[in-house]
Amino acid sequence: AQSVTQLDSQVPVFEEAPVELRCNYSSSVSVYLFWYVQYPNQGLQLLLKYLSGSTLVESINGFEAEFNKSQTSFHLRKPSVHISDTAEYFCASIYNFNKFYFGSGTKLNVKP
Amino acid sequence: DGGITQSPKYLFRKEGQNVTLSCEQNLNHDAMYWYRQDPGQGLRLIYYSQIVNDFQKGDIAEGYSVSREKKESFPLTVTSAQKNPTAFYLCASSSTGGAGETQYFGPGTRLLVL
Protein backbone atom coordinates (compact mmCIF):
# COMPACT_ATOMS: atom_id res chain seq x y z
CA ALA A 1 0.00 0.00 0.00
CA GLN A 2 1.13 3.52 -0.73
CA SER A 3 1.46 5.93 2.16
CA VAL A 4 3.07 9.18 3.21
CA THR A 5 4.17 9.81 6.77
CA GLN A 6 4.81 13.18 8.31
CA LEU A 7 6.21 12.44 11.72
CA ASP A 8 5.89 15.93 13.18
CA SER A 9 2.41 17.32 13.62
CA GLN A 10 3.75 20.67 14.83
CA VAL A 11 7.12 22.37 14.49
CA PRO A 12 7.75 25.57 16.47
CA VAL A 13 10.75 27.63 15.39
CA PHE A 14 12.05 31.13 15.89
CA GLU A 15 12.26 33.58 13.02
CA GLU A 16 15.47 33.38 10.98
CA ALA A 17 16.23 29.89 12.30
CA PRO A 18 16.55 26.91 9.94
CA VAL A 19 13.76 24.35 9.73
CA GLU A 20 13.28 20.83 8.42
CA LEU A 21 9.87 19.23 7.93
CA ARG A 22 10.13 15.49 7.58
CA CYS A 23 8.35 13.32 5.07
CA ASN A 24 8.75 9.62 4.40
CA TYR A 25 6.95 7.67 1.73
CA SER A 26 6.41 4.01 1.06
CA SER A 27 6.30 2.84 -2.48
CA SER A 28 7.43 -0.14 -4.44
CA VAL A 29 7.15 1.66 -7.74
CA SER A 30 8.32 4.93 -9.24
CA VAL A 31 6.97 7.78 -7.22
CA TYR A 32 6.31 11.45 -7.69
CA LEU A 33 6.51 13.66 -4.62
CA PHE A 34 5.03 17.03 -3.77
CA TRP A 35 4.99 19.59 -0.99
CA TYR A 36 1.93 21.79 -0.63
CA VAL A 37 1.37 24.69 1.77
CA GLN A 38 -1.98 25.65 3.28
CA TYR A 39 -2.69 28.97 4.98
CA PRO A 40 -5.65 29.13 7.40
CA ASN A 41 -9.04 28.56 5.79
CA GLN A 42 -7.55 28.39 2.31
CA GLY A 43 -6.88 25.73 -0.27
CA LEU A 44 -3.52 24.11 -0.88
CA GLN A 45 -0.79 25.75 -2.96
CA LEU A 46 2.00 23.82 -4.61
CA LEU A 47 5.38 24.57 -3.07
CA LEU A 48 7.60 22.22 -5.07
CA LYS A 49 7.63 18.79 -6.64
CA TYR A 50 9.96 15.99 -7.63
CA LEU A 51 9.20 14.01 -10.77
CA SER A 52 12.62 12.91 -12.00
CA GLY A 53 16.13 14.23 -12.61
CA SER A 54 17.94 16.25 -9.97
CA THR A 55 17.10 15.02 -6.50
CA LEU A 56 17.21 18.55 -5.07
CA VAL A 57 14.24 20.71 -5.94
CA GLU A 58 13.71 24.32 -4.94
CA SER A 59 10.79 26.69 -4.60
CA ILE A 60 10.77 30.38 -5.38
CA ASN A 61 10.47 31.38 -1.73
CA GLY A 62 13.58 29.67 -0.41
CA PHE A 63 12.32 26.20 0.44
CA GLU A 64 14.05 23.12 -0.92
CA ALA A 65 13.48 19.39 -0.69
CA GLU A 66 15.73 16.46 -1.45
CA PHE A 67 14.50 13.16 -2.80
CA ASN A 68 16.38 10.36 -1.07
CA LYS A 69 15.48 7.00 -2.54
CA SER A 70 17.55 4.90 -0.15
CA GLN A 71 15.88 6.49 2.86
CA THR A 72 12.48 6.89 1.11
CA SER A 73 12.39 10.50 2.27
CA PHE A 74 11.51 13.90 0.84
CA HIS A 75 12.24 16.31 3.67
CA LEU A 76 11.50 20.01 3.25
CA ARG A 77 14.08 22.53 4.43
CA LYS A 78 14.56 26.27 4.65
CA PRO A 79 17.75 27.83 5.99
CA SER A 80 16.04 30.90 7.48
CA VAL A 81 12.28 31.12 8.10
CA HIS A 82 10.04 34.18 8.22
CA ILE A 83 6.87 34.86 10.16
CA SER A 84 5.00 34.62 6.85
CA ASP A 85 6.03 30.97 6.53
CA THR A 86 3.64 30.07 9.34
CA ALA A 87 1.23 27.60 7.75
CA GLU A 88 0.47 23.91 7.48
CA TYR A 89 2.61 21.89 5.10
CA PHE A 90 1.53 18.69 3.39
CA CYS A 91 3.72 16.13 1.74
CA ALA A 92 2.06 14.04 -0.97
CA SER A 93 2.99 11.19 -3.23
CA ILE A 94 1.26 10.18 -6.41
CA TYR A 95 1.06 6.86 -8.12
CA ASN A 96 -1.41 5.02 -10.29
CA PHE A 97 -1.90 7.99 -12.58
CA ASN A 98 -3.51 10.77 -10.60
CA LYS A 99 -4.23 9.41 -7.13
CA PHE A 100 -2.57 11.58 -4.54
CA TYR A 101 -1.73 10.30 -1.09
CA PHE A 102 -1.34 13.10 1.44
CA GLY A 103 0.47 13.04 4.74
CA SER A 104 -1.33 14.21 7.85
CA GLY A 105 0.33 17.63 7.70
CA THR A 106 2.90 19.57 9.75
CA LYS A 107 1.99 22.90 11.27
CA LEU A 108 4.95 25.26 11.13
CA ASN A 109 4.71 27.99 13.74
CA VAL A 110 7.32 30.70 13.32
CA LYS A 111 7.78 32.84 16.42
CA PRO A 112 9.32 36.32 16.50
CA ASP B 1 -7.84 35.23 -13.94
CA GLY B 2 -7.77 31.46 -14.27
CA GLY B 3 -8.52 29.36 -11.26
CA ILE B 4 -10.86 27.21 -9.25
CA THR B 5 -13.81 28.59 -7.36
CA GLN B 6 -15.78 26.84 -4.65
CA SER B 7 -19.03 27.97 -3.16
CA PRO B 8 -20.29 28.58 -0.63
CA LYS B 9 -17.39 29.26 1.73
CA TYR B 10 -19.46 27.95 4.67
CA LEU B 11 -22.41 25.57 4.44
CA PHE B 12 -24.74 24.38 7.13
CA ARG B 13 -26.59 21.09 6.91
CA LYS B 14 -29.57 19.94 8.88
CA GLU B 15 -29.85 16.30 9.83
CA GLY B 16 -31.26 14.20 7.01
CA GLN B 17 -30.65 16.89 4.42
CA ASN B 18 -28.67 16.58 1.19
CA VAL B 19 -26.41 19.51 0.36
CA THR B 20 -24.42 20.30 -2.77
CA LEU B 21 -20.99 21.93 -2.89
CA SER B 22 -20.07 23.78 -6.05
CA CYS B 23 -16.71 23.59 -7.83
CA GLU B 24 -15.98 25.46 -11.04
CA GLN B 25 -12.69 25.82 -12.95
CA ASN B 26 -11.73 27.92 -15.95
CA LEU B 27 -8.32 26.34 -16.45
CA ASN B 28 -9.57 24.08 -19.25
CA HIS B 29 -8.49 21.09 -17.18
CA ASP B 30 -9.84 17.65 -17.96
CA ALA B 31 -9.42 16.15 -14.49
CA MET B 32 -11.17 17.24 -11.31
CA TYR B 33 -11.10 15.92 -7.75
CA TRP B 34 -12.86 16.21 -4.41
CA TYR B 35 -11.04 15.82 -1.10
CA ARG B 36 -12.17 15.87 2.48
CA GLN B 37 -9.87 17.36 5.11
CA ASP B 38 -10.20 16.54 8.79
CA PRO B 39 -7.87 17.87 11.50
CA GLY B 40 -4.75 15.74 11.87
CA GLN B 41 -5.71 13.45 9.00
CA GLY B 42 -4.54 15.26 5.92
CA LEU B 43 -6.65 15.02 2.77
CA ARG B 44 -8.62 12.00 1.66
CA LEU B 45 -9.91 11.50 -1.87
CA ILE B 46 -13.71 11.27 -2.24
CA TYR B 47 -14.26 11.19 -6.01
CA TYR B 48 -12.36 12.09 -9.13
CA SER B 49 -13.15 12.58 -12.79
CA GLN B 50 -10.75 12.46 -15.71
CA ILE B 51 -13.27 13.34 -18.39
CA VAL B 52 -16.80 14.66 -18.81
CA ASN B 53 -19.55 12.17 -17.98
CA ASP B 54 -17.12 9.85 -16.21
CA PHE B 55 -15.99 9.67 -12.59
CA GLN B 56 -14.50 7.16 -10.15
CA LYS B 57 -14.77 6.60 -6.43
CA GLY B 58 -11.88 7.57 -4.24
CA ASP B 59 -11.06 6.18 -0.83
CA ILE B 60 -14.08 7.53 1.08
CA ALA B 61 -16.93 7.79 -1.44
CA GLU B 62 -19.69 6.40 0.79
CA GLY B 63 -22.33 9.02 1.54
CA TYR B 64 -21.27 11.26 -1.35
CA SER B 65 -22.26 11.62 -5.00
CA VAL B 66 -20.92 13.66 -7.91
CA SER B 67 -21.72 14.54 -11.50
CA ARG B 68 -19.58 15.77 -14.35
CA GLU B 69 -21.93 17.08 -17.03
CA LYS B 70 -19.62 19.92 -18.03
CA LYS B 71 -15.84 20.10 -18.24
CA GLU B 72 -15.66 23.13 -15.96
CA SER B 73 -17.99 21.92 -13.22
CA PHE B 74 -17.79 19.05 -10.70
CA PRO B 75 -20.41 19.45 -7.96
CA LEU B 76 -20.32 17.26 -4.86
CA THR B 77 -23.48 16.23 -3.03
CA VAL B 78 -23.19 15.23 0.61
CA THR B 79 -26.13 12.93 1.19
CA SER B 80 -27.98 12.10 4.39
CA ALA B 81 -26.14 8.77 4.35
CA GLN B 82 -22.94 10.55 5.29
CA LYS B 83 -23.17 10.41 9.09
CA ASN B 84 -20.18 12.59 9.89
CA PRO B 85 -20.09 15.28 7.22
CA THR B 86 -18.46 18.07 9.24
CA ALA B 87 -15.16 18.78 7.47
CA PHE B 88 -13.33 21.10 5.11
CA TYR B 89 -13.95 20.10 1.48
CA LEU B 90 -11.40 20.88 -1.19
CA CYS B 91 -11.85 20.68 -4.93
CA ALA B 92 -8.86 20.37 -7.24
CA SER B 93 -8.13 20.03 -10.94
CA SER B 94 -5.25 18.97 -13.15
CA SER B 95 -4.61 19.17 -16.85
CA THR B 96 -5.27 15.60 -17.95
CA GLY B 97 -5.09 13.54 -14.80
CA GLY B 98 -1.83 11.98 -15.85
CA ALA B 99 0.88 10.77 -13.53
CA GLY B 100 2.98 13.47 -11.89
CA GLU B 101 0.69 16.35 -12.77
CA THR B 102 0.26 19.18 -10.33
CA GLN B 103 -3.20 19.47 -8.84
CA TYR B 104 -4.51 22.98 -8.33
CA PHE B 105 -6.82 23.57 -5.39
CA GLY B 106 -9.81 25.77 -4.76
CA PRO B 107 -10.24 27.78 -1.53
CA GLY B 108 -12.46 25.14 0.09
CA THR B 109 -15.93 24.88 1.62
CA ARG B 110 -16.40 24.26 5.32
CA LEU B 111 -19.45 22.12 6.02
CA LEU B 112 -21.03 22.25 9.43
CA VAL B 113 -23.94 20.28 10.81
CA LEU B 114 -26.70 22.08 12.71
Coordinates of C-alpha atoms in Angstrom, one line a residue:
Chain A
A1 CA 0.0 0.0 0.0
Q2 CA 1.1 3.5 -0.7
S3 CA 1.5 5.9 2.2
V4 CA 3.1 9.2 3.2
T5 CA 4.2 9.8 6.8
Q6 CA 4.8 13.2 8.3
L7 CA 6.2 12.4 11.7
D8 CA 5.9 15.9 13.2
S9 CA 2.4 17.3 13.6
Q10 CA 3.8 20.7 14.8
V11 CA 7.1 22.4 14.5
P12 CA 7.7 25.6 16.5
V13 CA 10.7 27.6 15.4
F14 CA 12.1 31.1 15.9
E15 CA 12.3 33.6 13.0
E16 CA 15.5 33.4 11.0
A17 CA 16.2 29.9 12.3
P18 CA 16.5 26.9 9.9
V19 CA 13.8 24.4 9.7
E20 CA 13.3 20.8 8.4
L21 CA 9.9 19.2 7.9
R22 CA 10.1 15.5 7.6
C23 CA 8.3 13.3 5.1
N24 CA 8.8 9.6 4.4
Y25 CA 7.0 7.7 1.7
S26 CA 6.4 4.0 1.1
S27 CA 6.3 2.8 -2.5
S28 CA 7.4 -0.1 -4.4
V29 CA 7.1 1.7 -7.7
S30 CA 8.3 4.9 -9.2
V31 CA 7.0 7.8 -7.2
Y32 CA 6.3 11.5 -7.7
L33 CA 6.5 13.7 -4.6
F34 CA 5.0 17.0 -3.8
W35 CA 5.0 19.6 -1.0
Y36 CA 1.9 21.8 -0.6
V37 CA 1.4 24.7 1.8
Q38 CA -2.0 25.7 3.3
Y39 CA -2.7 29.0 5.0
P40 CA -5.7 29.1 7.4
N41 CA -9.0 28.6 5.8
Q42 CA -7.5 28.4 2.3
G43 CA -6.9 25.7 -0.3
L44 CA -3.5 24.1 -0.9
Q45 CA -0.8 25.7 -3.0
L46 CA 2.0 23.8 -4.6
L47 CA 5.4 24.6 -3.1
L48 CA 7.6 22.2 -5.1
K49 CA 7.6 18.8 -6.6
Y50 CA 10.0 16.0 -7.6
L51 CA 9.2 14.0 -10.8
S52 CA 12.6 12.9 -12.0
G53 CA 16.1 14.2 -12.6
S54 CA 17.9 16.3 -10.0
T55 CA 17.1 15.0 -6.5
L56 CA 17.2 18.5 -5.1
V57 CA 14.2 20.7 -5.9
E58 CA 13.7 24.3 -4.9
S59 CA 10.8 26.7 -4.6
I60 CA 10.8 30.4 -5.4
N61 CA 10.5 31.4 -1.7
G62 CA 13.6 29.7 -0.4
F63 CA 12.3 26.2 0.4
E64 CA 14.0 23.1 -0.9
A65 CA 13.5 19.4 -0.7
E66 CA 15.7 16.5 -1.5
F67 CA 14.5 13.2 -2.8
N68 CA 16.4 10.4 -1.1
K69 CA 15.5 7.0 -2.5
S70 CA 17.5 4.9 -0.2
Q71 CA 15.9 6.5 2.9
T72 CA 12.5 6.9 1.1
S73 CA 12.4 10.5 2.3
F74 CA 11.5 13.9 0.8
H75 CA 12.2 16.3 3.7
L76 CA 11.5 20.0 3.3
R77 CA 14.1 22.5 4.4
K78 CA 14.6 26.3 4.7
P79 CA 17.8 27.8 6.0
S80 CA 16.0 30.9 7.5
V81 CA 12.3 31.1 8.1
H82 CA 10.0 34.2 8.2
I83 CA 6.9 34.9 10.2
S84 CA 5.0 34.6 6.9
D85 CA 6.0 31.0 6.5
T86 CA 3.6 30.1 9.3
A87 CA 1.2 27.6 7.7
E88 CA 0.5 23.9 7.5
Y89 CA 2.6 21.9 5.1
F90 CA 1.5 18.7 3.4
C91 CA 3.7 16.1 1.7
A92 CA 2.1 14.0 -1.0
S93 CA 3.0 11.2 -3.2
I94 CA 1.3 10.2 -6.4
Y95 CA 1.1 6.9 -8.1
N96 CA -1.4 5.0 -10.3
F97 CA -1.9 8.0 -12.6
N98 CA -3.5 10.8 -10.6
K99 CA -4.2 9.4 -7.1
F100 CA -2.6 11.6 -4.5
Y101 CA -1.7 10.3 -1.1
F102 CA -1.3 13.1 1.4
G103 CA 0.5 13.0 4.7
S104 CA -1.3 14.2 7.9
G105 CA 0.3 17.6 7.7
T106 CA 2.9 19.6 9.7
K107 CA 2.0 22.9 11.3
L108 CA 4.9 25.3 11.1
N109 CA 4.7 28.0 13.7
V110 CA 7.3 30.7 13.3
K111 CA 7.8 32.8 16.4
P112 CA 9.3 36.3 16.5
Chain B
D1 CA -7.8 35.2 -13.9
G2 CA -7.8 31.5 -14.3
G3 CA -8.5 29.4 -11.3
I4 CA -10.9 27.2 -9.3
T5 CA -13.8 28.6 -7.4
Q6 CA -15.8 26.8 -4.7
S7 CA -19.0 28.0 -3.2
P8 CA -20.3 28.6 -0.6
K9 CA -17.4 29.3 1.7
Y10 CA -19.5 28.0 4.7
L11 CA -22.4 25.6 4.4
F12 CA -24.7 24.4 7.1
R13 CA -26.6 21.1 6.9
K14 CA -29.6 19.9 8.9
E15 CA -29.8 16.3 9.8
G16 CA -31.3 14.2 7.0
Q17 CA -30.6 16.9 4.4
N18 CA -28.7 16.6 1.2
V19 CA -26.4 19.5 0.4
T20 CA -24.4 20.3 -2.8
L21 CA -21.0 21.9 -2.9
S22 CA -20.1 23.8 -6.1
C23 CA -16.7 23.6 -7.8
E24 CA -16.0 25.5 -11.0
Q25 CA -12.7 25.8 -12.9
N26 CA -11.7 27.9 -16.0
L27 CA -8.3 26.3 -16.5
N28 CA -9.6 24.1 -19.2
H29 CA -8.5 21.1 -17.2
D30 CA -9.8 17.7 -18.0
A31 CA -9.4 16.2 -14.5
M32 CA -11.2 17.2 -11.3
Y33 CA -11.1 15.9 -7.8
W34 CA -12.9 16.2 -4.4
Y35 CA -11.0 15.8 -1.1
R36 CA -12.2 15.9 2.5
Q37 CA -9.9 17.4 5.1
D38 CA -10.2 16.5 8.8
P39 CA -7.9 17.9 11.5
G40 CA -4.8 15.7 11.9
Q41 CA -5.7 13.4 9.0
G42 CA -4.5 15.3 5.9
L43 CA -6.7 15.0 2.8
R44 CA -8.6 12.0 1.7
L45 CA -9.9 11.5 -1.9
I46 CA -13.7 11.3 -2.2
Y47 CA -14.3 11.2 -6.0
Y48 CA -12.4 12.1 -9.1
S49 CA -13.1 12.6 -12.8
Q50 CA -10.8 12.5 -15.7
I51 CA -13.3 13.3 -18.4
V52 CA -16.8 14.7 -18.8
N53 CA -19.6 12.2 -18.0
D54 CA -17.1 9.8 -16.2
F55 CA -16.0 9.7 -12.6
Q56 CA -14.5 7.2 -10.2
K57 CA -14.8 6.6 -6.4
G58 CA -11.9 7.6 -4.2
D59 CA -11.1 6.2 -0.8
I60 CA -14.1 7.5 1.1
A61 CA -16.9 7.8 -1.4
E62 CA -19.7 6.4 0.8
G63 CA -22.3 9.0 1.5
Y64 CA -21.3 11.3 -1.3
S65 CA -22.3 11.6 -5.0
V66 CA -20.9 13.7 -7.9
S67 CA -21.7 14.5 -11.5
R68 CA -19.6 15.8 -14.4
E69 CA -21.9 17.1 -17.0
K70 CA -19.6 19.9 -18.0
K71 CA -15.8 20.1 -18.2
E72 CA -15.7 23.1 -16.0
S73 CA -18.0 21.9 -13.2
F74 CA -17.8 19.1 -10.7
P75 CA -20.4 19.4 -8.0
L76 CA -20.3 17.3 -4.9
T77 CA -23.5 16.2 -3.0
V78 CA -23.2 15.2 0.6
T79 CA -26.1 12.9 1.2
S80 CA -28.0 12.1 4.4
A81 CA -26.1 8.8 4.4
Q82 CA -22.9 10.6 5.3
K83 CA -23.2 10.4 9.1
N84 CA -20.2 12.6 9.9
P85 CA -20.1 15.3 7.2
T86 CA -18.5 18.1 9.2
A87 CA -15.2 18.8 7.5
F88 CA -13.3 21.1 5.1
Y89 CA -14.0 20.1 1.5
L90 CA -11.4 20.9 -1.2
C91 CA -11.9 20.7 -4.9
A92 CA -8.9 20.4 -7.2
S93 CA -8.1 20.0 -10.9
S94 CA -5.3 19.0 -13.1
S95 CA -4.6 19.2 -16.9
T96 CA -5.3 15.6 -17.9
G97 CA -5.1 13.5 -14.8
G98 CA -1.8 12.0 -15.9
A99 CA 0.9 10.8 -13.5
G100 CA 3.0 13.5 -11.9
E101 CA 0.7 16.4 -12.8
T102 CA 0.3 19.2 -10.3
Q103 CA -3.2 19.5 -8.8
Y104 CA -4.5 23.0 -8.3
F105 CA -6.8 23.6 -5.4
G106 CA -9.8 25.8 -4.8
P107 CA -10.2 27.8 -1.5
G108 CA -12.5 25.1 0.1
T109 CA -15.9 24.9 1.6
R110 CA -16.4 24.3 5.3
L111 CA -19.5 22.1 6.0
L112 CA -21.0 22.3 9.4
V113 CA -23.9 20.3 10.8
L114 CA -26.7 22.1 12.7

